[in-house]
Short mmCIF file of C-alpha atoms in Angstrom, two decimals:
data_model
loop_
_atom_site.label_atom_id
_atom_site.label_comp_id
_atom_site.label_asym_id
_atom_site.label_seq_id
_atom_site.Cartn_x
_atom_site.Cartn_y
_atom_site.Cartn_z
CA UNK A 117 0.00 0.00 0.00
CA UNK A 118 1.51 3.70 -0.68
CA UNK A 119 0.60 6.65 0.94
CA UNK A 120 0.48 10.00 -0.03
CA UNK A 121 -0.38 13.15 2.03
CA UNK A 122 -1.43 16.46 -0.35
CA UNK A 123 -1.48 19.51 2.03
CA UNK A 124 -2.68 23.19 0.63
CA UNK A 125 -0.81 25.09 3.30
CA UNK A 126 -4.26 27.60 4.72
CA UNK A 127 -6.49 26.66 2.22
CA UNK A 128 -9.16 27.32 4.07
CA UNK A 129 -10.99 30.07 4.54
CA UNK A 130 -13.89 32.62 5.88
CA UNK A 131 -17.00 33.52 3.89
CA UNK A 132 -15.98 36.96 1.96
CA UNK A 133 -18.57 39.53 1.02
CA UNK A 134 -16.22 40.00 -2.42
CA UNK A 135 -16.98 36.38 -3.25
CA UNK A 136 -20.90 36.44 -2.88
CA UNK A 137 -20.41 35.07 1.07
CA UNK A 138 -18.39 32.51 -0.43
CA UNK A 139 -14.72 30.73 1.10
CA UNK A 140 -11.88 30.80 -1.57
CA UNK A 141 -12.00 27.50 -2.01
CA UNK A 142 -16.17 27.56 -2.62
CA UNK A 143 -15.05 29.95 -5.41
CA UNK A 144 -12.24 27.73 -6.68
CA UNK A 145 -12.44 25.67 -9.62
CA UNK A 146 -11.12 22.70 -8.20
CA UNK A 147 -11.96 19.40 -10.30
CA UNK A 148 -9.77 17.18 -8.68
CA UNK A 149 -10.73 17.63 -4.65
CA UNK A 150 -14.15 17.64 -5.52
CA UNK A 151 -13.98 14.38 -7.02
CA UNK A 152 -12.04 13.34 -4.13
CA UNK A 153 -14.56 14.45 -1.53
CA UNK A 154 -17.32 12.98 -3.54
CA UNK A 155 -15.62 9.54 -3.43
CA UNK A 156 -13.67 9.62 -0.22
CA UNK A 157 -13.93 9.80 3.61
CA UNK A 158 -15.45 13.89 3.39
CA UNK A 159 -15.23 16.02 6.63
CA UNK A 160 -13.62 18.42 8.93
CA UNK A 161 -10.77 17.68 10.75
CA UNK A 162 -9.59 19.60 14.46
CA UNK A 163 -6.11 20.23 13.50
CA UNK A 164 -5.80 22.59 16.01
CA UNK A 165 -5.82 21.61 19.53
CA UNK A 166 -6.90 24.16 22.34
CA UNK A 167 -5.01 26.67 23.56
CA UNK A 168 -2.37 26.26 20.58
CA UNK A 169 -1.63 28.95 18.30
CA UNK A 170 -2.47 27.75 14.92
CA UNK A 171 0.86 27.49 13.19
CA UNK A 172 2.22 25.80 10.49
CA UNK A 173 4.03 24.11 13.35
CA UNK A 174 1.22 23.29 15.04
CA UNK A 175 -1.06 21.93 12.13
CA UNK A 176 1.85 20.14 9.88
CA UNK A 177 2.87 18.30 13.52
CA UNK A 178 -0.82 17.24 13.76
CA UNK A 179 -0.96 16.28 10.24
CA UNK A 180 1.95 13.69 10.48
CA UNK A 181 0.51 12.26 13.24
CA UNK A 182 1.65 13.66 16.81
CA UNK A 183 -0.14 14.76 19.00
CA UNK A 184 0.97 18.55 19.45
CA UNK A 185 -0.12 18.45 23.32
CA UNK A 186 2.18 16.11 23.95
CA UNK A 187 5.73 16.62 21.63
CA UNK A 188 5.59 20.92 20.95
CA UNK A 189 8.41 22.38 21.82
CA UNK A 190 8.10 25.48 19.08
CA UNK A 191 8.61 26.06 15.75
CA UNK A 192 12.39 27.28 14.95
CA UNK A 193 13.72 23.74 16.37
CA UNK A 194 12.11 21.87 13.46
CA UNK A 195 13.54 24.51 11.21
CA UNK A 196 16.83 23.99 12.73
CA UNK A 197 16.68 20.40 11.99
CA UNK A 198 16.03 20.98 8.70
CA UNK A 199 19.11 22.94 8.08
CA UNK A 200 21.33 20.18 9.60
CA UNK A 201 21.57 22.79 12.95
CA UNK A 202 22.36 21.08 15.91
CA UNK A 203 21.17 21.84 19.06
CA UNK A 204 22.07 20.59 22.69
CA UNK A 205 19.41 20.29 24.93
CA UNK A 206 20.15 23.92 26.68
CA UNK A 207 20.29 25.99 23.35
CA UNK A 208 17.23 27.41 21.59
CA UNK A 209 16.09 27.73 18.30
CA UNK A 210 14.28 30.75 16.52
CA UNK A 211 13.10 32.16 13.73
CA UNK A 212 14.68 35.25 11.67
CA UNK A 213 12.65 36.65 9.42
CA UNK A 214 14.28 39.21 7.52
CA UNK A 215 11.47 41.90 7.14
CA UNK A 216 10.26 45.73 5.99
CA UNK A 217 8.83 48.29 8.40
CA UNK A 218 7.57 51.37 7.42
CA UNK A 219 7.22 54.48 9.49
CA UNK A 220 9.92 55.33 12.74
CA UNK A 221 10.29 54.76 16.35
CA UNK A 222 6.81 53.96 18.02
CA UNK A 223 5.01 54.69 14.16
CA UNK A 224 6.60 51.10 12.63
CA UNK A 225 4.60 48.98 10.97
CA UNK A 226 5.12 45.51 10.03
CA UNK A 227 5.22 46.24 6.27
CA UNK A 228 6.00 43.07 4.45
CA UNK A 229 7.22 40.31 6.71
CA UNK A 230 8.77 38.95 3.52
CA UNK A 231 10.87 41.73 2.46
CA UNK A 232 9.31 41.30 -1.05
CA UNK A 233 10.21 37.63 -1.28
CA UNK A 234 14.02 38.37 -1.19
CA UNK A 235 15.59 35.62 -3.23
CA UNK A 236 17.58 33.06 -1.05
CA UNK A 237 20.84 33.89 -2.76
CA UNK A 238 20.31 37.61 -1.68
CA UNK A 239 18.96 36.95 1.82
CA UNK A 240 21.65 34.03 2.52
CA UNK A 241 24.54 37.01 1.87
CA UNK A 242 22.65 39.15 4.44
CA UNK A 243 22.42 36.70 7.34
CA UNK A 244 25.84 35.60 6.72
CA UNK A 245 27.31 39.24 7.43
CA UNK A 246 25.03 39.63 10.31
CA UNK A 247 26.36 36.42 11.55
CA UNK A 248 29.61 38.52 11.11
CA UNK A 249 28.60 41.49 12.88
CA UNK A 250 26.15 40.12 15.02
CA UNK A 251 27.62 36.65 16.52
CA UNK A 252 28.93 35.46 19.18
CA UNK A 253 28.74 35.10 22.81
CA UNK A 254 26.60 32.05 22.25
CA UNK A 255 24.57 33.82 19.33
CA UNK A 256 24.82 32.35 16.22
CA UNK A 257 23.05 32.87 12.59
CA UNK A 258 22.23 30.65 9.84
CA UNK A 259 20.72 31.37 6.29
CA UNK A 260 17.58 29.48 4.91
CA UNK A 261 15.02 30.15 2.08
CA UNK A 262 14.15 33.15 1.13
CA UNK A 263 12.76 35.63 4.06
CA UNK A 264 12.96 32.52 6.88
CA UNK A 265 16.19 32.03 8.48
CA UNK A 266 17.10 31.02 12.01
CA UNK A 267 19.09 32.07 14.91
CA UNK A 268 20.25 29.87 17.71
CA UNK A 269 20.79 31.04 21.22
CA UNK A 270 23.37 28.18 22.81
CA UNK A 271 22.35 27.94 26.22
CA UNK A 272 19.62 30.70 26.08
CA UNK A 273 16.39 31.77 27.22
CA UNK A 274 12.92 30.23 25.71
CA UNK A 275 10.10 31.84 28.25
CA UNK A 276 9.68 35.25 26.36
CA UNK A 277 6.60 36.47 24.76
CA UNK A 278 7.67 36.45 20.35
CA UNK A 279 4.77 37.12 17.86
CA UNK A 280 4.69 35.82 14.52
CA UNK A 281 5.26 38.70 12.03
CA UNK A 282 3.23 37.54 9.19
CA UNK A 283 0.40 37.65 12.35
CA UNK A 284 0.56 41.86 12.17
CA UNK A 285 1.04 42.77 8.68
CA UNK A 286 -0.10 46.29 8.19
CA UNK A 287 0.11 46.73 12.17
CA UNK A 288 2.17 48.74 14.27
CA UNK A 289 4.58 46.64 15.79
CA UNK A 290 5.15 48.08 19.12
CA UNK A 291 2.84 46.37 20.72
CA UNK A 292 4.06 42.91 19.34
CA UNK A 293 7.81 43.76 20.35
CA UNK A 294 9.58 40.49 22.60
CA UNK A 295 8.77 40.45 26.23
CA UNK A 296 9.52 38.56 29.01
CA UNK A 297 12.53 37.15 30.34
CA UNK A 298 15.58 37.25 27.50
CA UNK A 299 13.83 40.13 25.24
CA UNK A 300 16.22 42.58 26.17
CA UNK A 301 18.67 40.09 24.31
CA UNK A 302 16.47 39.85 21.23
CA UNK A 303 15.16 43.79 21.56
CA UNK A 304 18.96 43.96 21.23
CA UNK A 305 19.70 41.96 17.90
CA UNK A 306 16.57 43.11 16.13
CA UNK A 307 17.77 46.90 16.94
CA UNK A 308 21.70 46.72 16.20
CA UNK A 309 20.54 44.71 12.72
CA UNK A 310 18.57 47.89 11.69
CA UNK A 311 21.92 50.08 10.38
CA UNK A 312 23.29 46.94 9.09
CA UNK A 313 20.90 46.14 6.99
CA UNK A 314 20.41 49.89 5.66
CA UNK A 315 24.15 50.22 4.95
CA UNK A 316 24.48 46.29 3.15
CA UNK A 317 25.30 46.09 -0.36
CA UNK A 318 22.10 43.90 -0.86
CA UNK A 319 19.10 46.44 -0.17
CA UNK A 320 21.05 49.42 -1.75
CA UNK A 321 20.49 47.35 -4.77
CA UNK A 322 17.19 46.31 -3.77
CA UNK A 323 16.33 49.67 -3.46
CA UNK A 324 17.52 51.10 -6.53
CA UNK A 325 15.81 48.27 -8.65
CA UNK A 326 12.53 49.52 -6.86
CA UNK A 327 12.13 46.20 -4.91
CA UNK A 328 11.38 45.91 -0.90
CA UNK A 329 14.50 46.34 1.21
CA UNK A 330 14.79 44.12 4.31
CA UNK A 331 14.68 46.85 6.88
CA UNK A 332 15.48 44.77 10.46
CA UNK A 333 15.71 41.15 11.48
CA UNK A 334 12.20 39.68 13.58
CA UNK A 335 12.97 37.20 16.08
CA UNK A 336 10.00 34.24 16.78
CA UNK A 337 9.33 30.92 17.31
CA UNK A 338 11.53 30.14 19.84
CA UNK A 339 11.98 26.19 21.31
CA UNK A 340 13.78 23.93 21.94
CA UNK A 341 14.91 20.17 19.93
CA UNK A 342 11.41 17.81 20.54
CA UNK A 343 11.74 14.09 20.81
CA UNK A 344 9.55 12.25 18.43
CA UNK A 345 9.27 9.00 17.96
CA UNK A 346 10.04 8.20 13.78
CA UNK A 347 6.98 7.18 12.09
CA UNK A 348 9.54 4.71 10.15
CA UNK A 349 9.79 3.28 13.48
CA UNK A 350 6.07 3.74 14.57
CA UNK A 351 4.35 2.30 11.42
CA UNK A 352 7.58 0.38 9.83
CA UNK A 353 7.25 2.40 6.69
CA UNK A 354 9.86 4.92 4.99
CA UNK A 355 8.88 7.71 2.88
CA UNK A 356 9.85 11.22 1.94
CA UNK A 357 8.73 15.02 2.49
CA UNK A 358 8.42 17.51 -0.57
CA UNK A 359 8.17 20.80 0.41
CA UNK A 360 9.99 24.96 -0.14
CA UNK A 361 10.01 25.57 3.58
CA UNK A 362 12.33 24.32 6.47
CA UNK A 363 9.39 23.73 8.65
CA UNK A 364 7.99 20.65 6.88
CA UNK A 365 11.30 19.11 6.32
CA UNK A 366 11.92 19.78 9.59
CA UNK A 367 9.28 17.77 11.07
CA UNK A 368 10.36 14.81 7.84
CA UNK A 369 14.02 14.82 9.80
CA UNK A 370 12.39 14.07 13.16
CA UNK A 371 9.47 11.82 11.56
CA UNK A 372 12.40 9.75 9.99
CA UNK A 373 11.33 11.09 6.06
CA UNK A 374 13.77 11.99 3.37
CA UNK A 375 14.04 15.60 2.06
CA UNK A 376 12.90 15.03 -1.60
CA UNK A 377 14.33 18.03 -3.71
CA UNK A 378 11.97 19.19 -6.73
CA UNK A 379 14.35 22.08 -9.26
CA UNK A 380 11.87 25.29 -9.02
CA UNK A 381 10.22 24.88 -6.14
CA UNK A 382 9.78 28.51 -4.33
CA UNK A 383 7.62 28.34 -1.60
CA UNK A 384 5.09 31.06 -3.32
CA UNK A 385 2.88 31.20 -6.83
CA UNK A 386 5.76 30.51 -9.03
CA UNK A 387 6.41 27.14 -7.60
CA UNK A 388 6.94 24.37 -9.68
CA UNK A 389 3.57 22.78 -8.63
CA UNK A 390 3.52 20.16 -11.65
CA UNK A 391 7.57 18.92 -10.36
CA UNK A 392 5.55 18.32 -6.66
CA UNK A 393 3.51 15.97 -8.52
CA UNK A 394 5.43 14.42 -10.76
CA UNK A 395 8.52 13.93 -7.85
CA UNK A 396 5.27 12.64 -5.47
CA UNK A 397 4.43 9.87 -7.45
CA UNK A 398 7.87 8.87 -9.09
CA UNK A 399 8.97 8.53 -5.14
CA UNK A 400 6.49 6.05 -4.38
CA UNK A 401 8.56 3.39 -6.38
CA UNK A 402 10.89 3.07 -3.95
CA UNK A 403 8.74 4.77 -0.50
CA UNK A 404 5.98 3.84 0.96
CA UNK A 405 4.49 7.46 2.11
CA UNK A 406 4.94 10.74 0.57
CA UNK A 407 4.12 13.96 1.66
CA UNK A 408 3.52 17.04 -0.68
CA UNK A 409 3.63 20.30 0.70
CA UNK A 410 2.34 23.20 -1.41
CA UNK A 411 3.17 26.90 0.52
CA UNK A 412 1.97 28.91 -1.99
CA UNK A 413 -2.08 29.12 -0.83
CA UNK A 414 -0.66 30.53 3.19
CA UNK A 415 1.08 32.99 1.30
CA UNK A 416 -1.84 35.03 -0.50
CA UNK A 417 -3.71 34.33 2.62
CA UNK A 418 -1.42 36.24 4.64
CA UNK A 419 -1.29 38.72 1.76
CA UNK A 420 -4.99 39.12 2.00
CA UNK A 421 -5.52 38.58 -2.03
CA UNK A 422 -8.44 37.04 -3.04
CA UNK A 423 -7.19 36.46 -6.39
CA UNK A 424 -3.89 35.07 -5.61
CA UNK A 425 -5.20 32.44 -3.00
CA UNK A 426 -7.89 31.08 -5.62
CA UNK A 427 -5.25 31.20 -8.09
CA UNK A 428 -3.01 29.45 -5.54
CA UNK A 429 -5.72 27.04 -4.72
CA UNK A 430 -6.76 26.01 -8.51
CA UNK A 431 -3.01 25.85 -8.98
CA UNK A 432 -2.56 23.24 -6.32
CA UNK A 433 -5.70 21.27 -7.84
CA UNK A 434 -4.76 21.02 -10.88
CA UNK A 435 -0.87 21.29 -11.08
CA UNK A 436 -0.26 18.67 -7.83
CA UNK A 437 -3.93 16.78 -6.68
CA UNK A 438 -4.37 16.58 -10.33
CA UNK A 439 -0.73 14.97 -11.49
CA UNK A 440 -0.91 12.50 -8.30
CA UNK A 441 -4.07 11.43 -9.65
CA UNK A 442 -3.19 10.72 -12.95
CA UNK A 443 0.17 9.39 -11.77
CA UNK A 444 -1.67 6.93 -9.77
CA UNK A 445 -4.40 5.90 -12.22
CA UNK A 446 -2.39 3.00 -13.09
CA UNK A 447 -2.96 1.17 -9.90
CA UNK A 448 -5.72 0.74 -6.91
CA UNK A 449 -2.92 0.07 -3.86
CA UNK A 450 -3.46 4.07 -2.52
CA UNK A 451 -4.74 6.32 -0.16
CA UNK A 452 -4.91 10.00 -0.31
CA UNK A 453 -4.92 12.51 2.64
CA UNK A 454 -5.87 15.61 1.39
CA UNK A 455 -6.00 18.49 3.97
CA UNK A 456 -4.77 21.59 5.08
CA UNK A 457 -3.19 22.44 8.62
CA UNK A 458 -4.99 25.86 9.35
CA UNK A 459 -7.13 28.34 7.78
CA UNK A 460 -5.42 31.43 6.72
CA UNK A 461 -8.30 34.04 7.13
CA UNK A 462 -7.90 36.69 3.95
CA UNK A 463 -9.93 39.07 6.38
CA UNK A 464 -7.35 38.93 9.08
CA UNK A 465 -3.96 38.45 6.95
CA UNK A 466 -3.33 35.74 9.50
CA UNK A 467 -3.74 31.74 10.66
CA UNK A 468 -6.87 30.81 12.83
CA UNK A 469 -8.11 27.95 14.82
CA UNK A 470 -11.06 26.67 12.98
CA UNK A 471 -11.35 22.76 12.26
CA UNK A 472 -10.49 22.49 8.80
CA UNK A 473 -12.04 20.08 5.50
CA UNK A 474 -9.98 16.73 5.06
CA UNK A 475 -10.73 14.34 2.69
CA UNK A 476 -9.49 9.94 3.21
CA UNK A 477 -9.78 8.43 -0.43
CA UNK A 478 -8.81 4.96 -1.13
CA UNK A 479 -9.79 3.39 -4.69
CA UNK A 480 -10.38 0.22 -2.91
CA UNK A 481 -13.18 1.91 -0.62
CA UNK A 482 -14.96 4.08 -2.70
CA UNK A 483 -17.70 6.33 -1.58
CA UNK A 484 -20.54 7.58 -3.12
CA UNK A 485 -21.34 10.91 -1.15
CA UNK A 486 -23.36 12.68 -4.16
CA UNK A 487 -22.11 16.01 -5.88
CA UNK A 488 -19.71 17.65 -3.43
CA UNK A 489 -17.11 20.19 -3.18
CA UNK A 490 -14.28 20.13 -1.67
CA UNK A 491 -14.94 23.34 0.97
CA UNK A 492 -15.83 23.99 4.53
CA UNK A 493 -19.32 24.20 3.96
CA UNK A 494 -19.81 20.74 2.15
CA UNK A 495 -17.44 19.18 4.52
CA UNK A 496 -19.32 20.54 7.71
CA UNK A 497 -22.70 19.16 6.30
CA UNK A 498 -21.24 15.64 5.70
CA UNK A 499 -21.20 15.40 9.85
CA UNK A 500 -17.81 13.58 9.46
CA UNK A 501 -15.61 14.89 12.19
CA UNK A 502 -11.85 14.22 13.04
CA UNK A 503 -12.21 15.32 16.66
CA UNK A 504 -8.06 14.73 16.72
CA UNK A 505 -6.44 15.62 13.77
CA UNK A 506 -3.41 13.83 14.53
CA UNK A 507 -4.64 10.23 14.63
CA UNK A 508 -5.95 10.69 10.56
CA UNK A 509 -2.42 9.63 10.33
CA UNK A 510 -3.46 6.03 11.80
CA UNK A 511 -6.15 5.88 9.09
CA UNK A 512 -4.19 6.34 6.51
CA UNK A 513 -1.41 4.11 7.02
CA UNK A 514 -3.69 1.46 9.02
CA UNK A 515 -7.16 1.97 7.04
CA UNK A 516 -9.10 2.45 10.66
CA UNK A 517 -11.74 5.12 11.23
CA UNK A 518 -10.54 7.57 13.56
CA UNK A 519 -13.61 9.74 12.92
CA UNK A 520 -17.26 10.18 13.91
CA UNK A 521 -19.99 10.22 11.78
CA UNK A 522 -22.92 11.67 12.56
#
């Protein structure tokens, strides 16, 4: 039996006036996960568990099967992993975004907590001369993809308040400054990167080709390394991650997975969605599970554009649920989980809590649920519910229900 897990990172959505009182993914054309939830397993999943933020962390932890309440330690540990960072069990992990602000002092808002997609190659130049300028005394910084990056605090402090900057686009970010314990530390790397950054060779250009200048580092996230048991281990399968952000093959490095590299792949609407696909299925030849991870959808969520996250989201249906189909056609030995691990709320630029649509599909259990979408409205009227997200993993891989049905 193969596996293969298809996550639209925030698909999901709120009703928007623009749309007729219609989600995103109602106003999608999206062939291929309707056809799924017409023939599979169709209803919403609690990805989410109380008193969680709802992070990728969070939701892509839940989605390969652990239960967040019990092996969370934060998000920039996973990212850490995936960058081949070690980390001793007094050091801590945590995100660097390299971001714009607009405005001065107490006035700054979080303009674009991407810095206008800064290309890796750019941002990787950056974080190495701040690692320059910056490190030391137990600090240290390492490049990723893109805007994400990480620093690591060897035998540092975890119990301060961070906020997610993608959470407070178009906000003022005073309010959402560090605090607690250790923030002075972080108050004081975030403020010495600013003339750094203004000065470097990088956004000088940036700024003269008329492109987004990273203005300051943001520092978020923070944890420590988790202890998860591999699900190699767990289910005695081995598979492989495909994804443009650290996070996921973060949590493949931990879960046992390998990182499966796909040429193009960016992490936003120019990703090579079709390479996902086509890398997804070839994998399987040799792997039992496979997860594809498509960014792209979060990303025009958090930009609030409507436009980009059905684009995003048709995209993703046809480019990767659609080329895993077809790839598959061949044989009946399957089963799809198709899901994402939050809503990202266009309204509110930002990740909430509520339960989200999933969809189980195996061709040797076919369903016949009538003529349904694939959206939150036709998945809440199904009365399926996944009351713990996490344990759809033991479905998939073991064919048990781990849902009600109503």
């Amino acid at each position: 039996m193969k596996y293969i897990i298809l996550q639209g990172d925030g698909m999901a959505d709120y009703p928007l006036e623009v749309l007729g009182g219609k989600t995103p993914l109602e106003a999608a054309r999206t062939p291929n996960m309707d056809w799924l939830a017409t023939h599979g397993v169709f209803g919403i999943a609690h990805v989410i568990p109380k008193g969680f933020p709802p992070g990728s962390d969070v939701g892509n932890m839940s989605i390969m099967g652990y239960d967040p309440a019990l092996y969370h330690t934060g998000r920039s540990p996973l990212e850490a992993a995936s960058m081949g960072v070690a980390l001793g069990p007094n050091d801590i992990a945590f995100r660097c975004n390299l971001v714009t602000l607009a405005g001065s002092d107490s006035e700054k808002i979080m303009e674009d907590f991407t810095s206008g997609h800064i290309p890796t190659e750019e941002a990787a130049e950056i974080i190495r001369d701040l690692d320059r300028e910056l490190g030391g005394d137990g600090i240290e910084f390492f490049p990723g993809v893109s805007y994400r990056h990480l620093m690591v605090w060897r035998d540092g402090q975890e119990k301060m308040t961070t906020t997610p900057p993608h959470d407070i686009t178009d906000q003022k970010t005073a309010g959402y400054l560090p605090k607690g314990d250790g923030a002075d530390q972080l108050l004081k790397l975030m403020q010495a990167s600013e003339p750094i950054l203004a000065a470097h060779r990088v956004n000088k250009q940036r700024r003269t080709e008329g492109q987004r200048a990273a203005t300051t580092i943001w520092l978020w996230g923070q944890g420590r390394a988790p202890k998860l048991p591999p699900l190699t281990e767990r289910f005695g399968i081995k598979g492989g991650v495909i994804s443009a952000v650290d996070i996921i093959h973060g949590l493949g490095v931990y879960a046992g997975l390998e990182r499966i590299d796909v040429p193009g792949i960016t992490g936003f609407l120019d990703t090579n969605y079709v390479g996902k696909g086509e890398y997804g299925v070839r994998s399987l030849e040799k792997n039992d599970l496979v997860f594809i991870h498509v960014e792209a959808t979060d990303e025009a969520g958090h930009m609030g554009d409507v436009d980009k996250k059905i684009q995003a989201i048709e995209d993703f249906d046809e480019k990767v649920v659609g080329t895993v189909l077809k790839g598959m056609a061949h044989r009946n030995d399957y089963r799809i989980l198709l899901m994402p691990d939050h809503p990202t709320a266009i309204a509110l630029k930002t990740h909430v809590a509520d339960p989200v649509p999933f969809v189980l599909y195996s061709p040797q259990e076919p369903r016949n649920n009538g003529a349904l979408g694939y959206n939150e409205k036709d998945a809440a009227a199904t009365g399926v519910v996944a009351k713990e997200a996490y344990r759809l993993m033991e479905s998939l891989i073991e064919g048990r229900p781990t849902w009600i049905e109503t």
